[in-house]
Amino acid sequence: MTYAAVQTRNLEEFSEVLLRCNHLYHPSNDSIALRNAVESRRQIEIFDYSGSADAFTRAFGMRNSLKCLQALTSLEATVHKYRRVCDLGCGSGAFSLAFAYLAGNPELELRGLDLSEHQLSLARELMAAAGLPGDFQFEQRNLPAQIGYLPDLTISSYWFCENERVLADPFLFDLMAGREMLIVDYETIIDRIATCLPNGFRILARRSAHVDIPSALTDFVAQKRASVHSIHIGRTAA
C-alpha cells in the first residue's frame, strides 16, 4: 500500500474515532466566535484556557488532533515501540488521542500534564469516549517542572509557543524532554527549536505538510486543509 493510501486510510479511520467524541467537538456560539477572532488576526495566539477551555476544544480540538496524526505518520513504522509517553501541556488531549489511535497498543502508558484542570477533565472525557487501548492518566502540573521519569517519547502540540522561555534554557528543555520528543507547533516556533536545540539533542526529522480534512469532519473543523509543522528530536548517546 502506498504512503498516500495509508494516510487516507488513517484519516478515514481516525475520523470515526473523532466522531465518537462529537459531543465534545460540536460547534457552539462561543467556539465559532473564538475561531473567527483567531482566524481574523492570523498571529500566534495565547489563550486563557481556564475561561475558554470548552470553546477552545470545540473550535480547534479536532483540527489539532488531525494535525498531530499527520505529524505522527512519520513514526508509524515504529510508533508501537514507545510504551511510556508523556503529552506535555496536553490540554484537552488532541495529541494523546492521535497517538493512542495510531499506536493501538494495550500496553501504552500515556500521561498527560497540564495546568488547567478544566482542560484535563475534557481530556479524560475524550479518551473515555474514544475507547482506545492503553492506560491514560491526566495530571495537573505547573509546567515547566520535573516530569519525574524519563518517557520513551514526549509529545507536545502548541505548548512551546506559549512557553518560549524553555527554548532558551537548556536546563528547562532537558526537564521536559524524553528520550525522544515530537513537537507540533507554529512554523516560527519549529524554526527556533531547530536553531536553539541544546547540546545533547539532535534533530531526527523535521517536516512541513498539509492535512486534507475528511469531509465527515468539515462541519466541525470549518476548513478543508490545514498546514502542519513538526520536529522530531532525540537525545544523543552519552
JSON list of C-alpha atoms in Angstrom, two decimals, residues 103-207:
[
{"chain": "A", "resi": 103, "resn": "ALA", "atom": "CA", "xyz": [-0.23, 3.14, 18.37]},
{"chain": "A", "resi": 104, "resn": "GLY", "atom": "CA", "xyz": [-3.18, 0.82, 19.02]},
{"chain": "A", "resi": 105, "resn": "ASN", "atom": "CA", "xyz": [-1.13, -0.55, 21.92]},
{"chain": "A", "resi": 106, "resn": "PRO", "atom": "CA", "xyz": [-2.84, -2.03, 25.02]},
{"chain": "A", "resi": 107, "resn": "GLU", "atom": "CA", "xyz": [0.48, -1.70, 26.87]},
{"chain": "A", "resi": 108, "resn": "LEU", "atom": "CA", "xyz": [0.73, 2.03, 26.20]},
{"chain": "A", "resi": 109, "resn": "GLU", "atom": "CA", "xyz": [1.18, 4.17, 29.33]},
{"chain": "A", "resi": 110, "resn": "LEU", "atom": "CA", "xyz": [0.31, 7.72, 28.33]},
{"chain": "A", "resi": 111, "resn": "ARG", "atom": "CA", "xyz": [0.46, 10.52, 30.87]},
{"chain": "A", "resi": 112, "resn": "GLY", "atom": "CA", "xyz": [-0.87, 13.99, 30.08]},
{"chain": "A", "resi": 113, "resn": "LEU", "atom": "CA", "xyz": [0.31, 17.03, 32.03]},
{"chain": "A", "resi": 114, "resn": "ASP", "atom": "CA", "xyz": [-1.38, 20.43, 32.04]},
{"chain": "A", "resi": 115, "resn": "LEU", "atom": "CA", "xyz": [-2.08, 23.35, 34.36]},
{"chain": "A", "resi": 116, "resn": "SER", "atom": "CA", "xyz": [-5.79, 23.66, 33.54]},
{"chain": "A", "resi": 117, "resn": "GLU", "atom": "CA", "xyz": [-7.98, 21.21, 35.44]},
{"chain": "A", "resi": 118, "resn": "HIS", "atom": "CA", "xyz": [-10.86, 22.07, 33.10]},
{"chain": "A", "resi": 119, "resn": "GLN", "atom": "CA", "xyz": [-8.77, 21.04, 30.09]},
{"chain": "A", "resi": 120, "resn": "LEU", "atom": "CA", "xyz": [-7.70, 17.87, 31.87]},
{"chain": "A", "resi": 121, "resn": "SER", "atom": "CA", "xyz": [-11.30, 16.94, 32.61]},
{"chain": "A", "resi": 122, "resn": "LEU", "atom": "CA", "xyz": [-12.05, 17.30, 28.90]},
{"chain": "A", "resi": 123, "resn": "ALA", "atom": "CA", "xyz": [-9.05, 15.10, 28.08]},
{"chain": "A", "resi": 124, "resn": "ARG", "atom": "CA", "xyz": [-10.28, 12.37, 30.44]},
{"chain": "A", "resi": 125, "resn": "GLU", "atom": "CA", "xyz": [-13.75, 12.53, 28.91]},
{"chain": "A", "resi": 126, "resn": "LEU", "atom": "CA", "xyz": [-12.30, 12.48, 25.40]},
{"chain": "A", "resi": 127, "resn": "MET", "atom": "CA", "xyz": [-10.19, 9.38, 25.95]},
{"chain": "A", "resi": 128, "resn": "ALA", "atom": "CA", "xyz": [-13.08, 7.58, 27.67]},
{"chain": "A", "resi": 129, "resn": "ALA", "atom": "CA", "xyz": [-15.37, 8.34, 24.72]},
{"chain": "A", "resi": 130, "resn": "ALA", "atom": "CA", "xyz": [-12.76, 7.28, 22.15]},
{"chain": "A", "resi": 131, "resn": "GLY", "atom": "CA", "xyz": [-12.36, 3.84, 23.72]},
{"chain": "A", "resi": 132, "resn": "LEU", "atom": "CA", "xyz": [-8.78, 3.34, 22.53]},
{"chain": "A", "resi": 133, "resn": "PRO", "atom": "CA", "xyz": [-6.40, 0.77, 24.08]},
{"chain": "A", "resi": 134, "resn": "GLY", "atom": "CA", "xyz": [-3.90, 1.88, 26.71]},
{"chain": "A", "resi": 135, "resn": "ASP", "atom": "CA", "xyz": [-3.58, 3.29, 30.21]},
{"chain": "A", "resi": 136, "resn": "PHE", "atom": "CA", "xyz": [-4.24, 7.05, 30.25]},
{"chain": "A", "resi": 137, "resn": "GLN", "atom": "CA", "xyz": [-3.67, 9.40, 33.17]},
{"chain": "A", "resi": 138, "resn": "PHE", "atom": "CA", "xyz": [-4.03, 13.18, 33.16]},
{"chain": "A", "resi": 139, "resn": "GLU", "atom": "CA", "xyz": [-2.40, 15.19, 35.93]},
{"chain": "A", "resi": 140, "resn": "GLN", "atom": "CA", "xyz": [-2.48, 18.86, 36.88]},
{"chain": "A", "resi": 141, "resn": "ARG", "atom": "CA", "xyz": [1.05, 20.26, 36.83]},
{"chain": "A", "resi": 142, "resn": "ASN", "atom": "CA", "xyz": [2.50, 23.76, 36.74]},
{"chain": "A", "resi": 143, "resn": "LEU", "atom": "CA", "xyz": [4.96, 23.38, 33.88]},
{"chain": "A", "resi": 144, "resn": "PRO", "atom": "CA", "xyz": [7.86, 23.55, 33.23]},
{"chain": "A", "resi": 145, "resn": "ALA", "atom": "CA", "xyz": [8.72, 21.13, 36.02]},
{"chain": "A", "resi": 146, "resn": "GLN", "atom": "CA", "xyz": [10.45, 17.81, 36.56]},
{"chain": "A", "resi": 147, "resn": "ILE", "atom": "CA", "xyz": [8.32, 15.13, 34.91]},
{"chain": "A", "resi": 148, "resn": "GLY", "atom": "CA", "xyz": [9.53, 12.54, 37.43]},
{"chain": "A", "resi": 149, "resn": "TYR", "atom": "CA", "xyz": [10.59, 9.86, 34.95]},
{"chain": "A", "resi": 150, "resn": "LEU", "atom": "CA", "xyz": [12.19, 9.66, 31.51]},
{"chain": "A", "resi": 151, "resn": "PRO", "atom": "CA", "xyz": [9.50, 8.93, 28.91]},
{"chain": "A", "resi": 152, "resn": "ASP", "atom": "CA", "xyz": [10.31, 6.98, 25.78]},
{"chain": "A", "resi": 153, "resn": "LEU", "atom": "CA", "xyz": [8.67, 9.86, 23.92]},
{"chain": "A", "resi": 154, "resn": "THR", "atom": "CA", "xyz": [7.42, 13.30, 24.87]},
{"chain": "A", "resi": 155, "resn": "ILE", "atom": "CA", "xyz": [4.77, 14.73, 22.57]},
{"chain": "A", "resi": 156, "resn": "SER", "atom": "CA", "xyz": [3.68, 18.36, 22.55]},
{"chain": "A", "resi": 157, "resn": "SER", "atom": "CA", "xyz": [1.37, 20.48, 20.42]},
{"chain": "A", "resi": 158, "resn": "TYR", "atom": "CA", "xyz": [1.37, 24.27, 20.69]},
{"chain": "A", "resi": 159, "resn": "TRP", "atom": "CA", "xyz": [2.87, 24.29, 24.19]},
{"chain": "A", "resi": 160, "resn": "PHE", "atom": "CA", "xyz": [6.24, 25.77, 23.29]},
{"chain": "A", "resi": 161, "resn": "CYS", "atom": "CA", "xyz": [4.67, 28.78, 21.56]},
{"chain": "A", "resi": 162, "resn": "GLU", "atom": "CA", "xyz": [3.25, 29.72, 24.97]},
{"chain": "A", "resi": 163, "resn": "ASN", "atom": "CA", "xyz": [6.43, 28.79, 26.84]},
{"chain": "A", "resi": 164, "resn": "GLU", "atom": "CA", "xyz": [9.20, 30.10, 24.61]},
{"chain": "A", "resi": 165, "resn": "ARG", "atom": "CA", "xyz": [11.46, 30.74, 27.59]},
{"chain": "A", "resi": 166, "resn": "VAL", "atom": "CA", "xyz": [12.02, 26.98, 27.80]},
{"chain": "A", "resi": 167, "resn": "LEU", "atom": "CA", "xyz": [13.67, 27.07, 24.37]},
{"chain": "A", "resi": 168, "resn": "ALA", "atom": "CA", "xyz": [16.32, 29.47, 25.66]},
{"chain": "A", "resi": 169, "resn": "ASP", "atom": "CA", "xyz": [17.04, 27.48, 28.84]},
{"chain": "A", "resi": 170, "resn": "PRO", "atom": "CA", "xyz": [18.84, 24.14, 28.28]},
{"chain": "A", "resi": 171, "resn": "PHE", "atom": "CA", "xyz": [18.06, 23.04, 31.85]},
{"chain": "A", "resi": 172, "resn": "LEU", "atom": "CA", "xyz": [14.31, 23.55, 31.45]},
{"chain": "A", "resi": 173, "resn": "PHE", "atom": "CA", "xyz": [14.34, 21.98, 27.99]},
{"chain": "A", "resi": 174, "resn": "ASP", "atom": "CA", "xyz": [16.07, 18.91, 29.38]},
{"chain": "A", "resi": 175, "resn": "LEU", "atom": "CA", "xyz": [13.41, 18.63, 32.10]},
{"chain": "A", "resi": 176, "resn": "MET", "atom": "CA", "xyz": [10.65, 18.50, 29.51]},
{"chain": "A", "resi": 177, "resn": "ALA", "atom": "CA", "xyz": [12.24, 16.08, 27.03]},
{"chain": "A", "resi": 178, "resn": "GLY", "atom": "CA", "xyz": [12.01, 12.31, 26.99]},
{"chain": "A", "resi": 179, "resn": "ARG", "atom": "CA", "xyz": [14.42, 10.03, 25.18]},
{"chain": "A", "resi": 180, "resn": "GLU", "atom": "CA", "xyz": [12.77, 11.44, 22.08]},
{"chain": "A", "resi": 181, "resn": "MET", "atom": "CA", "xyz": [10.36, 14.33, 21.52]},
{"chain": "A", "resi": 182, "resn": "LEU", "atom": "CA", "xyz": [7.85, 15.06, 18.76]},
{"chain": "A", "resi": 183, "resn": "ILE", "atom": "CA", "xyz": [6.65, 18.68, 18.65]},
{"chain": "A", "resi": 184, "resn": "VAL", "atom": "CA", "xyz": [3.86, 20.18, 16.55]},
{"chain": "A", "resi": 185, "resn": "ASP", "atom": "CA", "xyz": [3.74, 23.98, 16.58]},
{"chain": "A", "resi": 186, "resn": "TYR", "atom": "CA", "xyz": [3.77, 27.15, 14.52]},
{"chain": "A", "resi": 187, "resn": "GLU", "atom": "CA", "xyz": [6.49, 27.19, 11.86]},
{"chain": "A", "resi": 188, "resn": "THR", "atom": "CA", "xyz": [8.35, 30.04, 13.57]},
{"chain": "A", "resi": 189, "resn": "ILE", "atom": "CA", "xyz": [8.50, 28.03, 16.79]},
{"chain": "A", "resi": 190, "resn": "ILE", "atom": "CA", "xyz": [9.75, 24.93, 14.97]},
{"chain": "A", "resi": 191, "resn": "ASP", "atom": "CA", "xyz": [12.43, 27.15, 13.36]},
{"chain": "A", "resi": 192, "resn": "ARG", "atom": "CA", "xyz": [13.51, 28.37, 16.79]},
{"chain": "A", "resi": 193, "resn": "ILE", "atom": "CA", "xyz": [13.62, 24.87, 18.26]},
{"chain": "A", "resi": 194, "resn": "ALA", "atom": "CA", "xyz": [15.84, 23.74, 15.39]},
{"chain": "A", "resi": 195, "resn": "THR", "atom": "CA", "xyz": [18.12, 26.75, 15.88]},
{"chain": "A", "resi": 196, "resn": "CYS", "atom": "CA", "xyz": [18.28, 26.67, 19.69]},
{"chain": "A", "resi": 197, "resn": "LEU", "atom": "CA", "xyz": [18.46, 22.92, 20.26]},
{"chain": "A", "resi": 198, "resn": "PRO", "atom": "CA", "xyz": [20.71, 22.40, 23.31]},
{"chain": "A", "resi": 199, "resn": "ASN", "atom": "CA", "xyz": [23.78, 20.22, 23.40]},
{"chain": "A", "resi": 200, "resn": "GLY", "atom": "CA", "xyz": [22.85, 16.62, 23.98]},
{"chain": "A", "resi": 201, "resn": "PHE", "atom": "CA", "xyz": [19.99, 16.65, 21.46]},
{"chain": "A", "resi": 202, "resn": "ARG", "atom": "CA", "xyz": [19.83, 16.12, 17.71]},
{"chain": "A", "resi": 203, "resn": "ILE", "atom": "CA", "xyz": [17.19, 16.55, 15.02]},
{"chain": "A", "resi": 204, "resn": "LEU", "atom": "CA", "xyz": [15.87, 13.19, 13.80]},
{"chain": "A", "resi": 205, "resn": "ALA", "atom": "CA", "xyz": [13.38, 14.65, 11.32]},
{"chain": "A", "resi": 206, "resn": "ARG", "atom": "CA", "xyz": [11.64, 17.88, 10.50]},
{"chain": "A", "resi": 207, "resn": "ARG", "atom": "CA", "xyz": [8.50, 18.09, 8.38]}
]
